[in-house]
Amino acid sequence: MKNLTQGNYSSALETVKMLKEKYGSTWGAINPQNAARMVAQNRFKTGLDIAKYTASIMRKDMAAYDADSSQYTQSLGCWHGFVAQQKMISVKKHYKTTNKKYLYLSGWMVAALRSEFGPLPDQSMHEKTAVPSLIEEIYDFLRQADAIELNDLFRRLENGEDVQEEIDNFETHVVPIIADIDAGFGNEEATYLLAKKMIQAGACAIQIENQVSDAKQCGHQDGKVTVPHEDFIAKLNAVRYAFLELGIDDGIIVARTDSEGAGLTQKLPVSQEPGDLASQYLNFVECEEVTIENVADNEVLLKREGKLVRPVRLANGLYKFNEGSNIDRVVLDCVTSLQNGADLLWIETPTPNVDQIAHMVNRIRQVIPNAKLVYNNSPSFNWTLNFRKQMYDTMLEAGEDVSAYNRENLMDVMYDGSELCNRADEKIRTFQVDGARDAGIFHHLITLPTYHTTALHMNDLTKGYFGEEGMLAYVEGIQRQEIRKGVSCVKHQRMAGSDLGDDHKTFFAGDKALKAGGGKNTSNQFVINDKNIEEELEENSVVI
């Protein structure tokens, strides 16, 4: 958005000048230019400002995707504000824009990494307040990234560099968050109250799933129990009312269905008339025909097609769905959600297969032509094995020779680099493009990438540092890479706000300010250039 920063700066400058005239000598030490600079460096004053701004971005992007499926969006899940900050700094560095790049807040990672109870499974056992707290933390870090980058630009401007255009056209690090509210953490009132907190923290898009909230399971685990449509619609309404109350008129609701892998329901809804939603839901419940003579006391019975039937009930009181009804249930869930206020869909699948996803989406689009998905490119999938099996089946069906491969052992390292595996890797590489084009996937996300990268990097550093490599493991594997690749946090003092704080202290205390950025600051050993260092290294074939 052009000239917004400069507009904020000019407006703030005039406001502070008028206030100085109003309050006279008591405001003598206040410099209007410094105050205006601080205003420009803090564009978003509240989480609601962020939610309004980012909701409009998502709506624009959704319309762009409807017109052209190549215009899909992406995100990575982040479990800490710093992780989100470094992701968006990297996005701006490598792609020069944050366009169509979002953030994802995973309930799984909140449970595993952010609960005061310690690490927990993804079963809605963590404190619900941890979710809005993480949203607020993420946006605090993104706003700090704005302030740091703009502060650097203002410093360069003061030193005579011509960076006014960069200041005027500055693009914020603040982008949409799709935030996971799990199954709503209780009844619809509880969902409404939590949704409000999430929106006030900055969330413009809330993802909610159709599981029973007190029996919630990770979408990639067994034992999932879904709720009747009426119960889920009530929670969709609760989220919409929360958006409307807070003035986020175009907030986005992502309705997730776990029916593909869920075989159980806790509750039998009451049908009011033949063919209504409750009746359709009940038709999926597995039943056995009975006569009144062989029914025990206190058993639950249904009338179906003129016959008396008994729902199959487990010892824990849960009811079973008919085997093989899962896809039909998914389609009905999705159509019903879109007809009752949801904006986007999320379908949990057992494998990342574009054809299987497209099969469900095409059925949904027969009723809702512009239906589109948020899709979880989940680390719970073994992507390598899944796509090698898919490619094996494709080659076999095409009559190609696959005798050199054992389909049940395709993860074996002996196959790495083979024709089949190279072709499978290419399908992994194009999965997001293919899914956006053929399966209605508007937004691709990876839920837990930063969980796994943290574990992997700690594994590698630990192995070297505590072994024969010693300090070289850190220097060669991390610090030298940061320098070579221009990673901003190599100057970690600056990234934590030290330079920004020095300038603020100068604003506040003038020449009396005690600053950290002098000649003895060891961060001066590092130089971060604006030039894309990685591209320069590639062009000159420099080995790092």
Coordinates of C-alpha atoms in Angstrom, one line a residue, residues 265 267-269 280-288 302 304 309-312 319-322 325 329:
T265 CA -20.5 -39.7 17.1
K267 CA -24.8 -37.6 20.0
L268 CA -27.9 -38.5 18.0
P269 CA -29.6 -35.3 16.8
Q280 CA -29.3 -37.0 7.0
Y281 CA -26.8 -37.3 9.9
L282 CA -28.8 -40.2 11.5
N283 CA -28.8 -42.0 8.2
F284 CA -25.0 -42.4 8.4
V285 CA -25.2 -44.1 11.8
E286 CA -24.7 -47.8 11.7
C287 CA -27.8 -49.7 12.8
E288 CA -29.1 -53.3 13.1
L302 CA -34.8 -45.6 15.5
R304 CA -35.7 -46.3 9.3
V309 CA -33.4 -50.4 14.0
R310 CA -31.0 -50.2 16.9
P311 CA -27.9 -47.9 16.5
V312 CA -24.6 -49.7 17.1
Y319 CA -22.3 -44.5 18.2
K320 CA -20.6 -45.9 15.1
F321 CA -21.0 -44.5 11.6
N322 CA -21.6 -46.9 8.6
S325 CA -19.7 -43.4 4.7
R329 CA -20.2 -37.2 5.4

